[in-house]
Amino acid sequence: MDASTEYELPLRGLLRLPAGSHLACDSGAIWVTEDHQAYDAVLEPGQRFHPVGQGALLVYALTPARLHRLQ
């Protein structure tokens, strides 16, 4: 796995990540929002998120979930 940092979130868990973070969902479902962007993303296992701007990210677990930041 090309992970620099792994996270496990419980149902409704929140995680704030620094600007420029690239994510991959390993299990469960997460909602990702990027500061100052109009669109959010919902990721399921195997999907990745690549930021479009330089805003911090807020990740919300729609189900218990595991994810990792990509290098």
PDB file of N, H, CA, C and O in Angstrom:
ATOM      1  N   MET A   1       0.847  -1.170   0.000  1.00  0.00           N
ATOM      2  CA  MET A   1       0.000   0.000   0.000  1.00  0.00           C
ATOM      3  C   MET A   1       0.894   1.236   0.000  1.00  0.00           C
ATOM      4  O   MET A   1       1.892   1.285   0.719  1.00  0.00           O
ATOM      5  N   ASP A   2       0.538   2.226  -0.803  1.00  0.00           N
ATOM      6  H   ASP A   2      -0.273   2.185  -1.387  1.00  0.00           H
ATOM      7  CA  ASP A   2       1.350   3.432  -0.881  1.00  0.00           C
ATOM      8  C   ASP A   2       0.860   4.470   0.130  1.00  0.00           C
ATOM      9  O   ASP A   2       0.479   5.580  -0.241  1.00  0.00           O
ATOM     10  N   ALA A   3       0.875   4.098   1.396  1.00  0.00           N
ATOM     11  H   ALA A   3       1.184   3.197   1.698  1.00  0.00           H
ATOM     12  CA  ALA A   3       0.342   4.981   2.438  1.00  0.00           C
ATOM     13  C   ALA A   3       1.451   5.637   3.227  1.00  0.00           C
ATOM     14  O   ALA A   3       2.472   5.019   3.531  1.00  0.00           O
ATOM     15  N   SER A   4       1.236   6.903   3.556  1.00  0.00           N
ATOM     16  H   SER A   4       0.407   7.405   3.309  1.00  0.00           H
ATOM     17  CA  SER A   4       2.143   7.560   4.484  1.00  0.00           C
ATOM     18  C   SER A   4       1.529   7.549   5.881  1.00  0.00           C
ATOM     19  O   SER A   4       2.246   7.434   6.875  1.00  0.00           O
ATOM     20  N   THR A   5       0.215   7.667   5.957  1.00  0.00           N
ATOM     21  H   THR A   5      -0.368   7.761   5.150  1.00  0.00           H
ATOM     22  CA  THR A   5      -0.479   7.663   7.239  1.00  0.00           C
ATOM     23  C   THR A   5      -1.829   6.981   7.063  1.00  0.00           C
ATOM     24  O   THR A   5      -2.549   7.253   6.102  1.00  0.00           O
ATOM     25  N   GLU A   6      -2.168   6.092   7.995  1.00  0.00           N
ATOM     26  H   GLU A   6      -1.583   5.871   8.775  1.00  0.00           H
ATOM     27  CA  GLU A   6      -3.455   5.398   7.955  1.00  0.00           C
ATOM     28  C   GLU A   6      -4.346   5.904   9.082  1.00  0.00           C
ATOM     29  O   GLU A   6      -3.867   6.279  10.153  1.00  0.00           O
ATOM     30  N   TYR A   7      -5.651   5.908   8.823  1.00  0.00           N
ATOM     31  H   TYR A   7      -6.041   5.604   7.953  1.00  0.00           H
ATOM     32  CA  TYR A   7      -6.632   6.359   9.805  1.00  0.00           C
ATOM     33  C   TYR A   7      -7.787   5.377   9.854  1.00  0.00           C
ATOM     34  O   TYR A   7      -8.154   4.786   8.839  1.00  0.00           O
ATOM     35  N   GLU A   8      -8.350   5.208  11.021  1.00  0.00           N
ATOM     36  H   GLU A   8      -8.052   5.688  11.846  1.00  0.00           H
ATOM     37  CA  GLU A   8      -9.571   4.413  11.192  1.00  0.00           C
ATOM     38  C   GLU A   8     -10.579   5.309  11.897  1.00  0.00           C
ATOM     39  O   GLU A   8     -10.306   5.849  12.969  1.00  0.00           O
ATOM     40  N   LEU A   9     -11.750   5.461  11.280  1.00  0.00           N
ATOM     41  H   LEU A   9     -11.973   5.023  10.410  1.00  0.00           H
ATOM     42  CA  LEU A   9     -12.785   6.334  11.830  1.00  0.00           C
ATOM     43  C   LEU A   9     -14.019   5.526  12.217  1.00  0.00           C
ATOM     44  O   LEU A   9     -14.437   4.644  11.467  1.00  0.00           O
ATOM     45  N   PRO A  10     -14.603   5.814  13.370  1.00  0.00           N
ATOM     46  CA  PRO A  10     -15.868   5.186  13.726  1.00  0.00           C
ATOM     47  C   PRO A  10     -17.004   5.866  12.954  1.00  0.00           C
ATOM     48  O   PRO A  10     -16.796   6.910  12.335  1.00  0.00           O
ATOM     49  N   LEU A  11     -18.167   5.294  12.989  1.00  0.00           N
ATOM     50  H   LEU A  11     -18.336   4.446  13.492  1.00  0.00           H
ATOM     51  CA  LEU A  11     -19.347   5.910  12.389  1.00  0.00           C
ATOM     52  C   LEU A  11     -19.460   7.345  12.882  1.00  0.00           C
ATOM     53  O   LEU A  11     -19.408   7.592  14.087  1.00  0.00           O
ATOM     54  N   ARG A  12     -19.612   8.284  11.971  1.00  0.00           N
ATOM     55  H   ARG A  12     -19.654   8.083  10.992  1.00  0.00           H
ATOM     56  CA  ARG A  12     -19.736   9.725  12.241  1.00  0.00           C
ATOM     57  C   ARG A  12     -18.444  10.364  12.764  1.00  0.00           C
ATOM     58  O   ARG A  12     -18.466  11.485  13.273  1.00  0.00           O
ATOM     59  N   GLY A  13     -17.330   9.656  12.640  1.00  0.00           N
ATOM     60  H   GLY A  13     -17.312   8.745  12.227  1.00  0.00           H
ATOM     61  CA  GLY A  13     -16.047  10.221  13.056  1.00  0.00           C
ATOM     62  C   GLY A  13     -15.605  11.324  12.110  1.00  0.00           C
ATOM     63  O   GLY A  13     -15.906  11.290  10.917  1.00  0.00           O
ATOM     64  N   LEU A  14     -14.890  12.301  12.649  1.00  0.00           N
ATOM     65  H   LEU A  14     -14.646  12.328  13.618  1.00  0.00           H
ATOM     66  CA  LEU A  14     -14.389  13.427  11.863  1.00  0.00           C
ATOM     67  C   LEU A  14     -12.863  13.459  11.898  1.00  0.00           C
ATOM     68  O   LEU A  14     -12.236  13.105  12.896  1.00  0.00           O
ATOM     69  N   LEU A  15     -12.293  13.890  10.790  1.00  0.00           N
ATOM     70  H   LEU A  15     -12.803  14.178   9.980  1.00  0.00           H
ATOM     71  CA  LEU A  15     -10.843  14.001  10.684  1.00  0.00           C
ATOM     72  C   LEU A  15     -10.534  15.231   9.847  1.00  0.00           C
ATOM     73  O   LEU A  15     -11.075  15.382   8.751  1.00  0.00           O
ATOM     74  N   ARG A  16      -9.681  16.104  10.340  1.00  0.00           N
ATOM     75  H   ARG A  16      -9.242  15.981  11.230  1.00  0.00           H
ATOM     76  CA  ARG A  16      -9.242  17.273   9.580  1.00  0.00           C
ATOM     77  C   ARG A  16      -7.811  17.024   9.114  1.00  0.00           C
ATOM     78  O   ARG A  16      -6.938  16.664   9.905  1.00  0.00           O
ATOM     79  N   LEU A  17      -7.589  17.221   7.820  1.00  0.00           N
ATOM     80  H   LEU A  17      -8.297  17.513   7.178  1.00  0.00           H
ATOM     81  CA  LEU A  17      -6.269  16.986   7.229  1.00  0.00           C
ATOM     82  C   LEU A  17      -5.758  18.260   6.564  1.00  0.00           C
ATOM     83  O   LEU A  17      -6.551  19.094   6.125  1.00  0.00           O
ATOM     84  N   PRO A  18      -4.443  18.412   6.487  1.00  0.00           N
ATOM     85  CA  PRO A  18      -3.883  19.636   5.907  1.00  0.00           C
ATOM     86  C   PRO A  18      -4.145  19.747   4.402  1.00  0.00           C
ATOM     87  O   PRO A  18      -4.428  18.766   3.714  1.00  0.00           O
ATOM     88  N   ALA A  19      -4.039  20.966   3.939  1.00  0.00           N
ATOM     89  H   ALA A  19      -3.810  21.763   4.498  1.00  0.00           H
ATOM     90  CA  ALA A  19      -4.205  21.245   2.507  1.00  0.00           C
ATOM     91  C   ALA A  19      -3.261  20.378   1.689  1.00  0.00           C
ATOM     92  O   ALA A  19      -2.141  20.087   2.107  1.00  0.00           O
ATOM     93  N   GLY A  20      -3.732  19.974   0.524  1.00  0.00           N
ATOM     94  H   GLY A  20      -4.643  20.211   0.185  1.00  0.00           H
ATOM     95  CA  GLY A  20      -2.912  19.182  -0.381  1.00  0.00           C
ATOM     96  C   GLY A  20      -2.906  17.694  -0.104  1.00  0.00           C
ATOM     97  O   GLY A  20      -2.195  16.945  -0.774  1.00  0.00           O
ATOM     98  N   SER A  21      -3.691  17.247   0.877  1.00  0.00           N
ATOM     99  H   SER A  21      -4.269  17.855   1.421  1.00  0.00           H
ATOM    100  CA  SER A  21      -3.734  15.815   1.205  1.00  0.00           C
ATOM    101  C   SER A  21      -4.468  15.034   0.125  1.00  0.00           C
ATOM    102  O   SER A  21      -5.569  15.404  -0.281  1.00  0.00           O
ATOM    103  N   HIS A  22      -3.858  13.964  -0.331  1.00  0.00           N
ATOM    104  H   HIS A  22      -2.964  13.664  -0.001  1.00  0.00           H
ATOM    105  CA  HIS A  22      -4.476  13.039  -1.282  1.00  0.00           C
ATOM    106  C   HIS A  22      -4.877  11.813  -0.471  1.00  0.00           C
ATOM    107  O   HIS A  22      -4.090  11.319   0.336  1.00  0.00           O
ATOM    108  N   LEU A  23      -6.102  11.316  -0.679  1.00  0.00           N
ATOM    109  H   LEU A  23      -6.742  11.718  -1.335  1.00  0.00           H
ATOM    110  CA  LEU A  23      -6.650  10.236   0.147  1.00  0.00           C
ATOM    111  C   LEU A  23      -7.054   9.033  -0.680  1.00  0.00           C
ATOM    112  O   LEU A  23      -7.336   9.141  -1.873  1.00  0.00           O
ATOM    113  N   ALA A  24      -7.077   7.884  -0.021  1.00  0.00           N
ATOM    114  H   ALA A  24      -6.847   7.796   0.948  1.00  0.00           H
ATOM    115  CA  ALA A  24      -7.646   6.662  -0.595  1.00  0.00           C
ATOM    116  C   ALA A  24      -8.506   6.012   0.481  1.00  0.00           C
ATOM    117  O   ALA A  24      -8.097   5.922   1.639  1.00  0.00           O
ATOM    118  N   CYS A  25      -9.689   5.563   0.100  1.00  0.00           N
ATOM    119  H   CYS A  25     -10.021   5.636  -0.840  1.00  0.00           H
ATOM    120  CA  CYS A  25     -10.593   4.870   1.014  1.00  0.00           C
ATOM    121  C   CYS A  25     -10.304   3.377   0.929  1.00  0.00           C
ATOM    122  O   CYS A  25     -10.294   2.800  -0.158  1.00  0.00           O
ATOM    123  N   ASP A  26     -10.069   2.754   2.087  1.00  0.00           N
ATOM    124  H   ASP A  26     -10.077   3.223   2.970  1.00  0.00           H
ATOM    125  CA  ASP A  26      -9.764   1.319   2.131  1.00  0.00           C
ATOM    126  C   ASP A  26     -10.979   0.477   2.489  1.00  0.00           C
ATOM    127  O   ASP A  26     -11.126  -0.643   1.999  1.00  0.00           O
ATOM    128  N   SER A  27     -11.862   1.016   3.351  1.00  0.00           N
ATOM    129  H   SER A  27     -11.743   1.925   3.749  1.00  0.00           H
ATOM    130  CA  SER A  27     -13.094   0.303   3.698  1.00  0.00           C
ATOM    131  C   SER A  27     -14.107   1.322   4.197  1.00  0.00           C
ATOM    132  O   SER A  27     -13.748   2.409   4.648  1.00  0.00           O
ATOM    133  N   GLY A  28     -15.380   0.950   4.107  1.00  0.00           N
ATOM    134  H   GLY A  28     -15.672   0.066   3.741  1.00  0.00           H
ATOM    135  CA  GLY A  28     -16.446   1.845   4.540  1.00  0.00           C
ATOM    136  C   GLY A  28     -16.730   2.923   3.504  1.00  0.00           C
ATOM    137  O   GLY A  28     -16.437   2.762   2.319  1.00  0.00           O
ATOM    138  N   ALA A  29     -17.312   4.034   3.979  1.00  0.00           N
ATOM    139  H   ALA A  29     -17.550   4.164   4.941  1.00  0.00           H
ATOM    140  CA  ALA A  29     -17.640   5.159   3.103  1.00  0.00           C
ATOM    141  C   ALA A  29     -17.332   6.455   3.842  1.00  0.00           C
ATOM    142  O   ALA A  29     -17.673   6.617   5.013  1.00  0.00           O
ATOM    143  N   ILE A  30     -16.676   7.377   3.129  1.00  0.00           N
ATOM    144  H   ILE A  30     -16.398   7.245   2.178  1.00  0.00           H
ATOM    145  CA  ILE A  30     -16.323   8.667   3.728  1.00  0.00           C
ATOM    146  C   ILE A  30     -16.786   9.807   2.828  1.00  0.00           C
ATOM    147  O   ILE A  30     -16.848   9.679   1.605  1.00  0.00           O
ATOM    148  N   TRP A  31     -17.104  10.905   3.463  1.00  0.00           N
ATOM    149  H   TRP A  31     -17.054  11.009   4.456  1.00  0.00           H
ATOM    150  CA  TRP A  31     -17.474  12.137   2.769  1.00  0.00           C
ATOM    151  C   TRP A  31     -16.302  13.087   2.955  1.00  0.00           C
ATOM    152  O   TRP A  31     -15.849  13.301   4.079  1.00  0.00           O
ATOM    153  N   VAL A  32     -15.809  13.655   1.865  1.00  0.00           N
ATOM    154  H   VAL A  32     -16.177  13.481   0.952  1.00  0.00           H
ATOM    155  CA  VAL A  32     -14.652  14.545   1.913  1.00  0.00           C
ATOM    156  C   VAL A  32     -15.054  15.913   1.385  1.00  0.00           C
ATOM    157  O   VAL A  32     -15.620  16.030   0.298  1.00  0.00           O
ATOM    158  N   THR A  33     -14.755  16.946   2.164  1.00  0.00           N
ATOM    159  H   THR A  33     -14.295  16.851   3.047  1.00  0.00           H
ATOM    160  CA  THR A  33     -14.984  18.309   1.711  1.00  0.00           C
ATOM    161  C   THR A  33     -13.674  19.081   1.820  1.00  0.00           C
ATOM    162  O   THR A  33     -12.911  18.903   2.770  1.00  0.00           O
ATOM    163  N   GLU A  34     -13.429  19.929   0.847  1.00  0.00           N
ATOM    164  H   GLU A  34     -14.048  20.073   0.076  1.00  0.00           H
ATOM    165  CA  GLU A  34     -12.196  20.728   0.801  1.00  0.00           C
ATOM    166  C   GLU A  34     -12.566  22.194   0.994  1.00  0.00           C
ATOM    167  O   GLU A  34     -13.449  22.708   0.309  1.00  0.00           O
ATOM    168  N   ASP A  35     -11.896  22.864   1.921  1.00  0.00           N
ATOM    169  H   ASP A  35     -11.178  22.446   2.478  1.00  0.00           H
ATOM    170  CA  ASP A  35     -12.172  24.281   2.172  1.00  0.00           C
ATOM    171  C   ASP A  35     -12.128  25.077   0.878  1.00  0.00           C
ATOM    172  O   ASP A  35     -11.249  24.878   0.038  1.00  0.00           O
ATOM    173  N   HIS A  36     -13.098  25.990   0.728  1.00  0.00           N
ATOM    174  H   HIS A  36     -13.812  26.151   1.410  1.00  0.00           H
ATOM    175  CA  HIS A  36     -13.169  26.931  -0.393  1.00  0.00           C
ATOM    176  C   HIS A  36     -13.474  26.273  -1.734  1.00  0.00           C
ATOM    177  O   HIS A  36     -13.193  26.852  -2.783  1.00  0.00           O
ATOM    178  N   GLN A  37     -14.047  25.064  -1.712  1.00  0.00           N
ATOM    179  H   GLN A  37     -14.275  24.594  -0.860  1.00  0.00           H
ATOM    180  CA  GLN A  37     -14.460  24.394  -2.948  1.00  0.00           C
ATOM    181  C   GLN A  37     -15.964  24.149  -2.906  1.00  0.00           C
ATOM    182  O   GLN A  37     -16.532  23.916  -1.839  1.00  0.00           O
ATOM    183  N   ALA A  38     -16.599  24.203  -4.058  1.00  0.00           N
ATOM    184  H   ALA A  38     -16.137  24.393  -4.924  1.00  0.00           H
ATOM    185  CA  ALA A  38     -18.058  24.082  -4.135  1.00  0.00           C
ATOM    186  C   ALA A  38     -18.542  22.636  -4.063  1.00  0.00           C
ATOM    187  O   ALA A  38     -19.697  22.396  -3.711  1.00  0.00           O
ATOM    188  N   TYR A  39     -17.692  21.674  -4.387  1.00  0.00           N
ATOM    189  H   TYR A  39     -16.754  21.869  -4.673  1.00  0.00           H
ATOM    190  CA  TYR A  39     -18.128  20.294  -4.482  1.00  0.00           C
ATOM    191  C   TYR A  39     -17.458  19.412  -3.430  1.00  0.00           C
ATOM    192  O   TYR A  39     -16.298  19.611  -3.069  1.00  0.00           O
ATOM    193  N   ASP A  40     -18.222  18.433  -2.953  1.00  0.00           N
ATOM    194  H   ASP A  40     -19.164  18.271  -3.246  1.00  0.00           H
ATOM    195  CA  ASP A  40     -17.728  17.438  -2.013  1.00  0.00           C
ATOM    196  C   ASP A  40     -17.636  16.102  -2.747  1.00  0.00           C
ATOM    197  O   ASP A  40     -18.114  15.965  -3.873  1.00  0.00           O
ATOM    198  N   ALA A  41     -17.017  15.125  -2.095  1.00  0.00           N
ATOM    199  H   ALA A  41     -16.629  15.237  -1.180  1.00  0.00           H
ATOM    200  CA  ALA A  41     -16.893  13.797  -2.691  1.00  0.00           C
ATOM    201  C   ALA A  41     -17.244  12.740  -1.650  1.00  0.00           C
ATOM    202  O   ALA A  41     -16.959  12.904  -0.464  1.00  0.00           O
ATOM    203  N   VAL A  42     -17.858  11.666  -2.102  1.00  0.00           N
ATOM    204  H   VAL A  42     -18.089  11.533  -3.066  1.00  0.00           H
ATOM    205  CA  VAL A  42     -18.095  10.490  -1.269  1.00  0.00           C
ATOM    206  C   VAL A  42     -17.235   9.378  -1.850  1.00  0.00           C
ATOM    207  O   VAL A  42     -17.327   9.053  -3.033  1.00  0.00           O
ATOM    208  N   LEU A  43     -16.396   8.800  -0.996  1.00  0.00           N
ATOM    209  H   LEU A  43     -16.321   9.063  -0.035  1.00  0.00           H
ATOM    210  CA  LEU A  43     -15.505   7.735  -1.434  1.00  0.00           C
ATOM    211  C   LEU A  43     -15.906   6.409  -0.812  1.00  0.00           C
ATOM    212  O   LEU A  43     -16.301   6.342   0.352  1.00  0.00           O
ATOM    213  N   GLU A  44     -15.798   5.365  -1.604  1.00  0.00           N
ATOM    214  H   GLU A  44     -15.478   5.419  -2.550  1.00  0.00           H
ATOM    215  CA  GLU A  44     -15.999   3.988  -1.154  1.00  0.00           C
ATOM    216  C   GLU A  44     -14.691   3.238  -1.385  1.00  0.00           C
ATOM    217  O   GLU A  44     -13.779   3.777  -2.012  1.00  0.00           O
ATOM    218  N   PRO A  45     -14.583   2.008  -0.891  1.00  0.00           N
ATOM    219  CA  PRO A  45     -13.320   1.274  -1.017  1.00  0.00           C
ATOM    220  C   PRO A  45     -12.759   1.279  -2.443  1.00  0.00           C
ATOM    221  O   PRO A  45     -13.468   1.026  -3.417  1.00  0.00           O
ATOM    222  N   GLY A  46     -11.457   1.577  -2.526  1.00  0.00           N
ATOM    223  H   GLY A  46     -10.881   1.783  -1.735  1.00  0.00           H
ATOM    224  CA  GLY A  46     -10.774   1.598  -3.814  1.00  0.00           C
ATOM    225  C   GLY A  46     -10.776   2.952  -4.500  1.00  0.00           C
ATOM    226  O   GLY A  46     -10.064   3.137  -5.487  1.00  0.00           O
ATOM    227  N   GLN A  47     -11.558   3.908  -4.003  1.00  0.00           N
ATOM    228  H   GLN A  47     -12.137   3.758  -3.201  1.00  0.00           H
ATOM    229  CA  GLN A  47     -11.618   5.223  -4.632  1.00  0.00           C
ATOM    230  C   GLN A  47     -10.633   6.179  -3.968  1.00  0.00           C
ATOM    231  O   GLN A  47     -10.282   6.024  -2.798  1.00  0.00           O
ATOM    232  N   ARG A  48     -10.194   7.176  -4.746  1.00  0.00           N
ATOM    233  H   ARG A  48     -10.479   7.302  -5.696  1.00  0.00           H
ATOM    234  CA  ARG A  48      -9.217   8.148  -4.261  1.00  0.00           C
ATOM    235  C   ARG A  48      -9.751   9.566  -4.410  1.00  0.00           C
ATOM    236  O   ARG A  48     -10.616   9.841  -5.242  1.00  0.00           O
ATOM    237  N   PHE A  49      -9.216  10.457  -3.586  1.00  0.00           N
ATOM    238  H   PHE A  49      -8.514  10.234  -2.910  1.00  0.00           H
ATOM    239  CA  PHE A  49      -9.559  11.875  -3.648  1.00  0.00           C
ATOM    240  C   PHE A  49      -8.284  12.666  -3.881  1.00  0.00           C
ATOM    241  O   PHE A  49      -7.301  12.507  -3.158  1.00  0.00           O
ATOM    242  N   HIS A  50      -8.307  13.518  -4.895  1.00  0.00           N
ATOM    243  H   HIS A  50      -9.106  13.648  -5.482  1.00  0.00           H
ATOM    244  CA  HIS A  50      -7.190  14.404  -5.203  1.00  0.00           C
ATOM    245  C   HIS A  50      -7.715  15.832  -5.133  1.00  0.00           C
ATOM    246  O   HIS A  50      -8.611  16.188  -5.899  1.00  0.00           O
ATOM    247  N   PRO A  51      -7.185  16.656  -4.240  1.00  0.00           N
ATOM    248  CA  PRO A  51      -7.700  18.014  -4.068  1.00  0.00           C
ATOM    249  C   PRO A  51      -7.523  18.852  -5.330  1.00  0.00           C
ATOM    250  O   PRO A  51      -6.584  18.660  -6.101  1.00  0.00           O
ATOM    251  N   VAL A  52      -8.458  19.793  -5.518  1.00  0.00           N
ATOM    252  H   VAL A  52      -9.221  19.949  -4.891  1.00  0.00           H
ATOM    253  CA  VAL A  52      -8.377  20.691  -6.665  1.00  0.00           C
ATOM    254  C   VAL A  52      -7.814  22.045  -6.265  1.00  0.00           C
ATOM    255  O   VAL A  52      -7.343  22.792  -7.123  1.00  0.00           O
ATOM    256  N   GLY A  53      -7.855  22.371  -4.994  1.00  0.00           N
ATOM    257  H   GLY A  53      -8.238  21.764  -4.298  1.00  0.00           H
ATOM    258  CA  GLY A  53      -7.342  23.655  -4.513  1.00  0.00           C
ATOM    259  C   GLY A  53      -6.314  23.453  -3.417  1.00  0.00           C
ATOM    260  O   GLY A  53      -5.675  22.405  -3.322  1.00  0.00           O
ATOM    261  N   GLN A  54      -6.168  24.476  -2.596  1.00  0.00           N
ATOM    262  H   GLN A  54      -6.686  25.327  -2.673  1.00  0.00           H
ATOM    263  CA  GLN A  54      -5.198  24.433  -1.503  1.00  0.00           C
ATOM    264  C   GLN A  54      -5.865  24.510  -0.136  1.00  0.00           C
ATOM    265  O   GLN A  54      -5.245  24.937   0.838  1.00  0.00           O
ATOM    266  N   GLY A  55      -7.141  24.093  -0.065  1.00  0.00           N
ATOM    267  H   GLY A  55      -7.644  23.747  -0.857  1.00  0.00           H
ATOM    268  CA  GLY A  55      -7.849  24.129   1.204  1.00  0.00           C
ATOM    269  C   GLY A  55      -7.625  22.878   2.034  1.00  0.00           C
ATOM    270  O   GLY A  55      -7.333  21.806   1.504  1.00  0.00           O
ATOM    271  N   ALA A  56      -7.767  23.030   3.347  1.00  0.00           N
ATOM    272  H   ALA A  56      -8.004  23.901   3.778  1.00  0.00           H
ATOM    273  CA  ALA A  56      -7.714  21.870   4.244  1.00  0.00           C
ATOM    274  C   ALA A  56      -8.895  20.953   3.952  1.00  0.00           C
ATOM    275  O   ALA A  56      -9.893  21.383   3.374  1.00  0.00           O
ATOM    276  N   LEU A  57      -8.780  19.695   4.350  1.00  0.00           N
ATOM    277  H   LEU A  57      -7.969  19.346   4.819  1.00  0.00           H
ATOM    278  CA  LEU A  57      -9.834  18.712   4.110  1.00  0.00           C
ATOM    279  C   LEU A  57     -10.527  18.353   5.412  1.00  0.00           C
ATOM    280  O   LEU A  57      -9.900  18.309   6.470  1.00  0.00           O
ATOM    281  N   LEU A  58     -11.824  18.097   5.326  1.00  0.00           N
ATOM    282  H   LEU A  58     -12.333  18.132   4.466  1.00  0.00           H
ATOM    283  CA  LEU A  58     -12.588  17.554   6.430  1.00  0.00           C
ATOM    284  C   LEU A  58     -13.173  16.236   5.943  1.00  0.00           C
ATOM    285  O   LEU A  58     -13.847  16.187   4.914  1.00  0.00           O
ATOM    286  N   VAL A  59     -12.908  15.172   6.689  1.00  0.00           N
ATOM    287  H   VAL A  59     -12.360  15.212   7.524  1.00  0.00           H
ATOM    288  CA  VAL A  59     -13.373  13.830   6.329  1.00  0.00           C
ATOM    289  C   VAL A  59     -14.385  13.384   7.374  1.00  0.00           C
ATOM    290  O   VAL A  59     -14.121  13.465   8.574  1.00  0.00           O
ATOM    291  N   TYR A  60     -15.542  12.913   6.919  1.00  0.00           N
ATOM    292  H   TYR A  60     -15.756  12.847   5.944  1.00  0.00           H
ATOM    293  CA  TYR A  60     -16.615  12.447   7.794  1.00  0.00           C
ATOM    294  C   TYR A  60     -16.934  11.004   7.433  1.00  0.00           C
ATOM    295  O   TYR A  60     -17.126  10.683   6.260  1.00  0.00           O
ATOM    296  N   ALA A  61     -16.991  10.136   8.431  1.00  0.00           N
ATOM    297  H   ALA A  61     -16.836  10.397   9.384  1.00  0.00           H
ATOM    298  CA  ALA A  61     -17.269   8.720   8.185  1.00  0.00           C
ATOM    299  C   ALA A  61     -18.778   8.466   8.105  1.00  0.00           C
ATOM    300  O   ALA A  61     -19.491   8.604   9.099  1.00  0.00           O
ATOM    301  N   LEU A  62     -19.250   8.098   6.926  1.00  0.00           N
ATOM    302  H   LEU A  62     -18.670   7.986   6.119  1.00  0.00           H
ATOM    303  CA  LEU A  62     -20.659   7.738   6.742  1.00  0.00           C
ATOM    304  C   LEU A  62     -20.948   6.354   7.310  1.00  0.00           C
ATOM    305  O   LEU A  62     -22.082   6.040   7.671  1.00  0.00           O
ATOM    306  N   THR A  63     -19.912   5.540   7.382  1.00  0.00           N
ATOM    307  H   THR A  63     -18.991   5.795   7.088  1.00  0.00           H
ATOM    308  CA  THR A  63     -19.932   4.213   8.009  1.00  0.00           C
ATOM    309  C   THR A  63     -18.578   4.085   8.709  1.00  0.00           C
ATOM    310  O   THR A  63     -17.693   4.903   8.458  1.00  0.00           O
ATOM    311  N   PRO A  64     -18.387   3.097   9.570  1.00  0.00           N
ATOM    312  CA  PRO A  64     -17.017   2.890  10.062  1.00  0.00           C
ATOM    313  C   PRO A  64     -16.091   2.729   8.856  1.00  0.00           C
ATOM    314  O   PRO A  64     -16.417   2.007   7.913  1.00  0.00           O
ATOM    315  N   ALA A  65     -14.933   3.402   8.885  1.00  0.00           N
ATOM    316  H   ALA A  65     -14.668   3.988   9.651  1.00  0.00           H
ATOM    317  CA  ALA A  65     -14.108   3.448   7.682  1.00  0.00           C
ATOM    318  C   ALA A  65     -12.624   3.458   8.000  1.00  0.00           C
ATOM    319  O   ALA A  65     -12.195   3.887   9.071  1.00  0.00           O
ATOM    320  N   ARG A  66     -11.848   2.969   7.026  1.00  0.00           N
ATOM    321  H   ARG A  66     -12.197   2.621   6.156  1.00  0.00           H
ATOM    322  CA  ARG A  66     -10.396   3.081   7.055  1.00  0.00           C
ATOM    323  C   ARG A  66      -9.960   3.815   5.798  1.00  0.00           C
ATOM    324  O   ARG A  66     -10.505   3.589   4.717  1.00  0.00           O
ATOM    325  N   LEU A  67      -8.966   4.704   5.943  1.00  0.00           N
ATOM    326  H   LEU A  67      -8.523   4.888   6.821  1.00  0.00           H
ATOM    327  CA  LEU A  67      -8.448   5.443   4.804  1.00  0.00           C
ATOM    328  C   LEU A  67      -6.978   5.708   5.030  1.00  0.00           C
ATOM    329  O   LEU A  67      -6.469   5.512   6.134  1.00  0.00           O
ATOM    330  N   HIS A  68      -6.301   6.146   4.004  1.00  0.00           N
ATOM    331  H   HIS A  68      -6.714   6.305   3.108  1.00  0.00           H
ATOM    332  CA  HIS A  68      -4.912   6.534   4.156  1.00  0.00           C
ATOM    333  C   HIS A  68      -4.587   7.706   3.258  1.00  0.00           C
ATOM    334  O   HIS A  68      -5.181   7.897   2.197  1.00  0.00           O
ATOM    335  N   ARG A  69      -3.608   8.499   3.725  1.00  0.00           N
ATOM    336  H   ARG A  69      -3.125   8.344   4.587  1.00  0.00           H
ATOM    337  CA  ARG A  69      -3.076   9.598   2.920  1.00  0.00           C
ATOM    338  C   ARG A  69      -2.034   9.013   1.989  1.00  0.00           C
ATOM    339  O   ARG A  69      -1.211   8.193   2.395  1.00  0.00           O
ATOM    340  N   LEU A  70      -2.077   9.436   0.748  1.00  0.00           N
ATOM    341  H   LEU A  70      -2.747  10.102   0.418  1.00  0.00           H
ATOM    342  CA  LEU A  70      -1.114   8.983  -0.251  1.00  0.00           C
ATOM    343  C   LEU A  70       0.145   9.823  -0.165  1.00  0.00           C
ATOM    344  O   LEU A  70       0.093  11.004   0.180  1.00  0.00           O
ATOM    345  N   GLN A  71       1.261   9.217  -0.476  1.00  0.00           N
ATOM    346  H   GLN A  71       1.303   8.258  -0.756  1.00  0.00           H
ATOM    347  CA  GLN A  71       2.538   9.947  -0.470  1.00  0.00           C
ATOM    348  C   GLN A  71       2.631  10.891  -1.637  1.00  0.00           C
ATOM    349  O   GLN A  71       3.636  11.586  -1.790  1.00  0.00           O
TER     350      GLN A  71
END
